[in-house]
CSV table of C-alpha atoms and ligand atoms in Angstrom, one decimal:
chain,number,residue,atom,x,y,z
A,12,MET,CA,8.2,-7.2,16.2
A,13,VAL,CA,5.6,-6.7,13.5
A,14,ARG,CA,5.7,-8.7,10.4
A,15,VAL,CA,4.4,-7.2,7.6
A,16,PRO,CA,4.1,-8.9,4.1
A,17,GLY,CA,4.4,-7.5,0.6
A,18,LYS,CA,2.3,-7.5,-2.9
A,19,VAL,CA,1.8,-8.6,-6.7
A,20,ASN,CA,-0.7,-7.1,-8.5
A,21,LEU,CA,-2.7,-9.7,-10.1
A,22,GLN,CA,-4.7,-6.9,-11.6
A,23,LEU,CA,-3.2,-2.8,-12.4
A,24,SER,CA,-5.2,-1.2,-14.5
A,25,VAL,CA,-4.1,2.7,-14.6
A,26,GLY,CA,-6.4,5.8,-15.4
A,27,PRO,CA,-5.5,8.5,-16.8
A,28,LYS,CA,-2.9,11.7,-14.8
A,29,ARG,CA,-5.3,13.2,-12.2
A,30,ALA,CA,-4.6,16.7,-12.3
A,31,ASP,CA,-3.3,16.0,-8.2
A,32,GLY,CA,-0.9,13.6,-10.6
A,33,TYR,CA,-2.2,10.7,-9.5
A,34,HIS,CA,-3.8,8.3,-11.3
A,35,ASP,CA,-7.0,6.2,-10.8
A,36,ILE,CA,-6.2,2.7,-10.4
A,37,ALA,CA,-8.6,-0.3,-10.7
A,38,THR,CA,-6.5,-2.9,-8.6
A,39,ILE,CA,-6.3,-5.7,-7.5
A,40,PHE,CA,-3.3,-7.0,-5.1
A,41,GLN,CA,-2.3,-9.8,-3.1
A,42,ALA,CA,-0.4,-10.7,-0.2
A,43,VAL,CA,2.7,-12.7,-0.4
A,44,SER,CA,4.7,-15.3,1.9
A,45,ILE,CA,8.3,-12.8,1.6
A,46,TYR,CA,8.0,-10.5,5.1
A,47,ASP,CA,10.0,-7.5,6.4
A,48,ASP,CA,10.3,-7.9,9.8
A,49,VAL,CA,9.5,-4.4,11.9
A,50,ARG,CA,10.3,-3.6,15.4
A,51,VAL,CA,10.3,-0.8,17.4
A,52,THR,CA,11.3,0.3,21.3
A,53,ILE,CA,10.9,2.4,23.3
A,54,LYS,CA,14.7,3.9,23.8
A,55,ASP,CA,14.0,6.8,26.1
A,56,PRO,CA,10.3,8.4,26.8
A,57,ASP,CA,11.1,11.6,28.4
A,58,ALA,CA,13.1,12.3,25.9
A,59,LYS,CA,12.1,14.5,22.8
A,60,SER,CA,10.5,12.7,19.9
A,61,ALA,CA,13.8,11.9,17.8
A,62,PHE,CA,13.4,8.3,15.7
A,63,ASP,CA,16.7,6.3,15.5
A,64,ILE,CA,16.9,3.5,12.0
A,65,SER,CA,18.3,1.6,11.2
A,66,ILE,CA,17.5,-1.3,8.2
A,67,SER,CA,19.9,-4.9,8.3
A,68,SER,CA,19.5,-7.4,5.2
A,69,GLU,CA,20.9,-10.2,3.1
A,70,HIS,CA,21.5,-8.0,0.0
A,71,PRO,CA,23.3,-4.5,0.0
A,72,THR,CA,20.8,-2.2,-0.1
A,73,ALA,CA,20.8,2.0,-0.2
A,74,ILE,CA,18.5,3.0,1.9
A,75,PRO,CA,17.7,5.8,3.7
A,76,THR,CA,17.5,6.6,7.5
A,77,ASP,CA,16.9,9.7,7.3
A,78,LYS,CA,12.7,12.1,6.7
A,79,SER,CA,13.1,9.9,3.3
A,80,ASN,CA,12.3,6.5,4.6
A,81,LEU,CA,8.2,5.8,4.3
A,82,ALA,CA,9.1,4.6,8.1
A,83,TYR,CA,9.3,7.5,9.3
A,84,ILE,CA,7.0,9.7,7.8
A,85,ALA,CA,5.2,7.1,9.2
A,86,ALA,CA,6.6,7.4,13.3
A,87,GLU,CA,6.1,11.6,12.7
A,88,VAL,CA,2.3,10.6,10.8
A,89,MET,CA,1.1,8.8,14.6
A,90,TYR,CA,3.7,10.6,17.3
A,91,GLU,CA,1.5,14.2,15.7
A,92,LYS,CA,-2.3,12.8,14.8
A,93,PHE,CA,-1.9,10.4,19.2
A,94,GLU,CA,0.3,13.2,20.6
A,95,LEU,CA,3.0,10.4,21.0
A,96,SER,CA,5.9,11.2,22.7
A,97,GLY,CA,9.8,10.0,23.3
A,98,SER,CA,12.9,8.2,21.7
A,99,ILE,CA,12.8,5.6,20.0
A,100,GLU,CA,14.5,3.3,18.1
A,101,ILE,CA,12.7,1.7,14.6
A,102,LYS,CA,14.9,-1.4,13.5
A,103,ILE,CA,13.9,-3.3,10.4
A,104,ASN,CA,15.5,-6.3,8.5
A,105,LYS,CA,14.1,-6.3,5.3
A,106,LYS,CA,13.4,-9.5,3.0
A,107,ILE,CA,10.7,-8.0,0.5
A,108,PRO,CA,13.0,-6.5,-2.4
A,109,VAL,CA,14.2,-3.3,-2.3
A,110,ALA,CA,12.4,-0.6,-5.0
A,111,GLY,CA,10.5,-3.8,-6.2
A,112,GLY,CA,6.9,-3.4,-7.2
A,113,MET,CA,6.1,-5.3,-4.3
A,114,ALA,CA,5.4,-2.4,-1.8
A,115,GLY,CA,8.5,-3.0,0.4
A,116,GLY,CA,8.5,0.9,1.3
A,117,SER,CA,4.8,1.3,2.1
A,118,ALA,CA,4.8,-2.6,4.3
A,119,ASN,CA,7.8,-0.6,6.6
A,120,ALA,CA,5.4,2.9,7.0
A,121,ALA,CA,2.7,0.0,7.5
A,122,GLY,CA,4.8,-2.0,11.0
A,123,VAL,CA,5.4,1.4,12.4
A,124,ILE,CA,1.5,2.2,12.4
A,125,VAL,CA,0.8,-1.1,13.0
A,126,ALA,CA,3.5,-1.4,15.8
A,127,LEU,CA,3.2,1.7,17.4
A,128,ASP,CA,-0.5,1.4,18.3
A,129,SER,CA,1.1,-1.1,20.6
A,130,LEU,CA,3.8,-0.6,22.0
A,131,PHE,CA,1.4,2.7,23.4
A,132,SER,CA,-2.2,1.0,23.3
A,133,LEU,CA,-3.3,3.4,21.3
A,134,GLY,CA,-6.1,0.7,20.4
A,135,LEU,CA,-6.7,1.9,16.9
A,136,SER,CA,-9.3,-0.3,14.3
A,137,ARG,CA,-7.1,-1.7,11.1
A,138,ASP,CA,-9.5,0.5,9.0
A,139,GLU,CA,-7.9,3.5,11.7
A,140,MET,CA,-4.7,1.9,11.2
A,141,GLN,CA,-5.7,2.2,7.3
A,142,GLU,CA,-6.4,5.5,7.0
A,143,VAL,CA,-3.6,6.6,8.2
A,144,GLY,CA,-1.5,4.4,6.9
A,145,ALA,CA,-3.8,6.4,3.8
A,146,THR,CA,-1.8,9.6,4.0
A,147,ILE,CA,1.8,8.3,3.7
A,148,GLY,CA,1.4,6.2,0.5
A,149,SER,CA,-0.5,4.0,-2.1
A,150,ASP,CA,0.4,1.0,-1.1
A,151,VAL,CA,0.5,1.2,3.5
A,152,PRO,CA,-3.4,0.5,3.7
A,153,PHE,CA,-2.9,-2.7,2.0
A,154,SER,CA,0.0,-3.7,3.6
A,155,ILE,CA,-1.8,-3.6,6.5
A,156,ALA,CA,-5.1,-5.4,5.8
A,157,GLY,CA,-2.8,-8.5,3.5
A,158,GLY,CA,-5.3,-11.5,1.8
A,159,THR,CA,-7.0,-10.3,-1.2
A,160,ALA,CA,-8.2,-7.2,-1.6
A,161,VAL,CA,-9.7,-5.0,-5.0
A,162,GLY,CA,-7.8,-1.2,-4.5
A,163,THR,CA,-9.7,1.8,-6.4
A,164,GLY,CA,-8.5,5.3,-5.8
A,165,ARG,CA,-4.8,6.2,-6.1
A,166,GLY,CA,-4.8,2.1,-4.1
A,167,GLU,CA,-6.0,3.0,-1.4
A,168,ARG,CA,-9.2,2.6,-1.4
A,169,LEU,CA,-10.2,-1.7,-0.2
A,170,THR,CA,-12.7,-4.1,-0.8
A,171,PRO,CA,-11.6,-7.2,0.3
A,172,ALA,CA,-12.2,-9.5,-2.7
A,173,LEU,CA,-14.0,-12.7,-2.5
A,174,THR,CA,-11.0,-15.0,-2.9
A,175,ARG,CA,-10.5,-18.8,-2.4
A,176,GLY,CA,-7.2,-21.0,-2.7
A,177,GLN,CA,-3.7,-20.4,-2.6
A,178,TYR,CA,-1.1,-20.1,-5.0
A,179,SER,CA,2.2,-20.5,-5.9
A,180,TRP,CA,4.4,-17.8,-6.7
A,181,VAL,CA,7.8,-17.6,-8.7
A,182,LEU,CA,9.2,-13.9,-7.7
A,183,ALA,CA,11.9,-13.5,-10.1
A,184,THR,CA,13.6,-10.1,-8.2
A,185,SER,CA,15.9,-7.8,-9.5
A,186,SER,CA,19.2,-6.5,-8.4
A,187,SER,CA,18.9,-3.0,-8.3
A,188,GLY,CA,14.6,-1.4,-8.5
A,189,LEU,CA,13.1,1.0,-10.8
A,190,SER,CA,11.3,4.3,-9.1
A,191,THR,CA,7.2,5.1,-9.4
A,192,PRO,CA,7.0,8.1,-10.6
A,193,ALA,CA,9.6,7.6,-13.5
A,194,ILE,CA,7.1,3.7,-14.1
A,195,TYR,CA,3.6,6.1,-14.1
A,196,ASN,CA,5.6,9.0,-15.9
A,197,GLU,CA,7.1,6.1,-19.3
A,198,CYS,CA,3.1,4.6,-18.9
A,199,ASP,CA,2.1,8.3,-19.6
A,200,ARG,CA,4.5,9.2,-22.7
A,201,LEU,CA,3.6,5.8,-24.4
A,202,ARG,CA,-0.2,6.4,-24.7
A,203,GLU,CA,0.4,9.9,-25.1
A,204,GLY,CA,-3.0,11.0,-28.0
A,205,MET,CA,-5.0,8.3,-26.8
A,206,SER,CA,-8.7,8.1,-25.4
A,207,ILE,CA,-8.0,6.6,-21.5
A,208,SER,CA,-10.8,5.4,-20.1
A,209,THR,CA,-11.6,5.0,-16.2
A,210,PRO,CA,-10.4,1.9,-15.3
A,211,GLN,CA,-12.5,-1.2,-14.4
A,212,LEU,CA,-12.0,-4.7,-12.5
A,213,SER,CA,-11.1,-7.7,-14.9
A,214,GLU,CA,-14.5,-9.6,-14.5
A,215,SER,CA,-12.4,-13.4,-16.2
A,216,LEU,CA,-9.9,-12.4,-12.7
A,217,MET,CA,-12.2,-11.7,-9.9
A,218,GLN,CA,-14.4,-15.2,-11.1
A,219,ALA,CA,-10.4,-16.6,-11.6
A,220,LEU,CA,-10.0,-16.0,-8.0
A,221,SER,CA,-13.3,-16.2,-7.3
A,222,THR,CA,-13.7,-20.7,-8.0
A,223,ALA,CA,-9.5,-20.9,-7.7
A,224,ASP,CA,-8.9,-22.0,-10.2
A,225,ALA,CA,-5.2,-20.6,-10.8
A,226,LYS,CA,-4.9,-21.4,-14.9
A,227,ALA,CA,-7.4,-19.0,-15.6
A,228,LEU,CA,-5.9,-16.9,-12.8
A,229,GLY,CA,-2.6,-17.5,-15.0
A,230,LYS,CA,-4.5,-16.2,-18.1
A,231,ALA,CA,-6.0,-13.1,-17.0
A,232,LEU,CA,-3.5,-11.4,-15.3
A,233,GLN,CA,-2.3,-8.1,-16.6
A,234,ASN,CA,-1.0,-4.5,-16.0
A,235,ASP,CA,-0.2,-1.5,-17.4
A,236,LEU,CA,2.9,-0.8,-15.7
A,237,GLN,CA,4.6,-3.6,-17.3
A,238,ALA,CA,5.0,-1.3,-21.1
A,239,ALA,CA,6.4,0.9,-19.3
A,240,ALA,CA,8.0,-1.0,-17.2
A,241,CYS,CA,9.3,-2.5,-20.1
A,242,SER,CA,10.1,0.4,-22.1
A,243,ILE,CA,12.4,1.3,-19.2
A,244,ARG,CA,14.0,-2.5,-17.9
A,245,PRO,CA,14.2,-4.6,-21.7
A,246,ALA,CA,15.3,-7.2,-19.7
A,247,LEU,CA,12.4,-7.5,-18.1
A,248,ARG,CA,10.6,-8.5,-21.7
A,249,LEU,CA,13.7,-11.6,-21.4
A,250,ILE,CA,12.8,-12.6,-18.5
A,251,LEU,CA,9.0,-12.7,-19.8
A,252,ASP,CA,9.0,-14.6,-21.6
A,253,VAL,CA,11.6,-17.4,-19.9
A,254,GLY,CA,9.0,-17.2,-17.3
A,255,MET,CA,6.3,-18.1,-19.8
A,256,ASP,CA,8.2,-21.0,-22.3
A,257,TYR,CA,9.2,-22.4,-18.4
A,258,GLY,CA,5.6,-23.3,-18.8
A,259,ALA,CA,4.3,-20.7,-15.9
A,260,LEU,CA,0.5,-20.5,-16.0
A,261,GLY,CA,1.1,-16.5,-16.9
A,262,GLY,CA,3.1,-14.0,-15.7
A,263,VAL,CA,3.2,-10.0,-14.4
A,264,VAL,CA,5.1,-7.6,-14.2
A,265,SER,CA,4.6,-6.5,-10.3
A,266,GLY,CA,3.6,-3.2,-9.6
A,267,SER,CA,6.2,-0.7,-11.8
A,268,GLY,CA,8.3,-3.2,-11.4
A,269,PRO,CA,11.0,-4.6,-11.6
A,270,THR,CA,10.1,-7.5,-9.8
A,271,VAL,CA,7.9,-10.7,-12.3
A,272,ALA,CA,5.5,-12.7,-10.6
A,273,PHE,CA,4.9,-15.9,-11.8
A,274,LEU,CA,2.4,-18.3,-11.5
A,275,ALA,CA,2.7,-21.9,-10.4
A,276,SER,CA,0.7,-24.6,-10.6
A,277,ASP,CA,2.0,-26.1,-6.7
A,278,GLU,CA,5.0,-26.0,-4.8
A,279,GLU,CA,6.7,-28.8,-7.2
A,280,HIS,CA,5.4,-27.3,-10.2
A,281,ALA,CA,7.1,-23.2,-8.2
A,282,LEU,CA,9.9,-25.5,-7.7
A,283,ASP,CA,10.3,-26.1,-11.2
A,284,LEU,CA,10.4,-22.2,-12.0
A,285,VAL,CA,12.8,-20.8,-9.6
A,286,VAL,CA,15.2,-24.1,-12.0
A,287,ALA,CA,14.4,-23.0,-14.5
A,288,LEU,CA,14.5,-19.6,-13.9
A,289,THR,CA,17.6,-19.8,-11.9
A,290,SER,CA,19.7,-22.2,-14.4
A,291,SER,CA,18.9,-19.0,-18.2
A,292,GLY,CA,21.1,-16.5,-15.8
A,293,VAL,CA,18.2,-13.8,-17.4
A,294,VAL,CA,17.3,-13.3,-13.5
A,295,GLY,CA,18.9,-11.7,-10.2
A,296,ASN,CA,17.3,-13.9,-8.4
A,297,VAL,CA,14.7,-15.7,-7.9
A,298,LEU,CA,12.6,-16.1,-4.7
A,299,ARG,CA,9.2,-18.7,-4.2
A,300,ALA,CA,5.7,-17.4,-1.8
A,301,SER,CA,2.6,-18.2,-0.9
A,302,ALA,CA,-0.6,-15.6,-1.9
A,303,PRO,CA,-2.7,-15.1,0.7
A,304,VAL,CA,-1.5,-14.1,3.4
A,305,VAL,CA,-2.7,-12.0,6.5
A,306,GLY,CA,-2.0,-7.6,6.4
A,307,ALA,CA,0.8,-6.4,9.1
A,308,THR,CA,0.2,-8.5,12.4
A,309,VAL,CA,2.2,-8.2,15.7
A,310,ILE,CA,4.3,-11.6,16.3
A,311,ASP,CA,6.0,-10.7,19.7
A,312,ARG,CA,5.6,-7.6,21.5
B,27,C5P,O1,1.2,7.1,-2.8
B,27,C5P,P1,2.9,6.8,-2.9
B,27,C5P,O2,4.1,7.5,-2.3
B,27,C5P,O3,3.5,5.2,-3.2
B,27,C5P,O4,3.0,7.2,-5.0
B,27,C5P,C1,4.0,7.1,-5.0
B,27,C5P,C2,3.7,7.9,-6.4
B,27,C5P,O5,3.8,7.6,-7.5
B,27,C5P,C3,3.1,9.1,-7.2
B,27,C5P,O6,4.1,10.2,-6.7
B,27,C5P,C4,2.6,9.0,-8.3
B,27,C5P,O7,4.0,10.2,-9.2
B,27,C5P,C5,2.6,7.4,-8.4
B,27,C5P,N1,1.9,7.2,-7.7
B,27,C5P,C6,0.6,7.2,-9.6
B,27,C5P,N2,-0.7,7.2,-9.0
B,27,C5P,C7,-0.9,6.5,-8.2
B,27,C5P,C8,0.3,5.9,-7.6
B,27,C5P,C9,1.5,6.1,-6.7
B,27,C5P,O8,1.2,8.2,-10.4
B,27,C5P,N3,-2.0,6.2,-8.5
């Protein structure tokens, strides 16, 4: 079984739309201790290639189990690239919010890549697995890498970030997700007519991470997709206000949302924030997480 973490983006700066429809971004990913478990088993080694996906979750989900699932695409890509054969079963236990801006779909693709590497003894390096991941989705390489990393290009080009310390996060999740392409489109619409420069890494954020300064990190959190997510889901503004009113060091929409990530000064503060956000009545569900954590990891065979 492979355990794969979700992520939050501490910074997400978005450049203009590229000719291929993507946007160049400068982002800092941090892997958080909320995990999906991906178990891949061989059903029949002599059968035709077939991928049977099943999903379990505490909350009802409408995740497709066909070719539109990133885990399915990951299996297809791995089978073709490494000439694998046989039918497999892919069981996913979901804890990462679905369509929540926390790379839940990417985590499942990452889990399949790492699981197939192990199951078929392919002996791939992390870099090689991340390269395969990049062909499946922009966030898949980071789901494999974990930790804290700078992402450039469409987010798939990674360099580890120099960080110290462990951070306490409180995540306000929503029961209905947001579509990433729709949020990028809305971001373009809101910025129409403006000149958009090449995205740059935030120096104050990198400085905060390298000195483990949670207060400074809270102030430096930043996401260019936040305005778009709030435009489509106005309730997110209220959630951000409530978290800040209750003393979060900082709050930001994660990725394309709708999850809102609040930074707490320590575990106790995080617990206080959970209670405040839960009792406010404006938040669907509240989770606590510690970060950074390692990326996709085989935890048993
Ligand atoms: O790479 P991924 O499949 O996760 O991207 C989903 C969609 O999000 C893309 O089709 C694109 O519309 C948008 N996107 C983008 N720029 C990025 C990453 C994603 O425009 N850097």
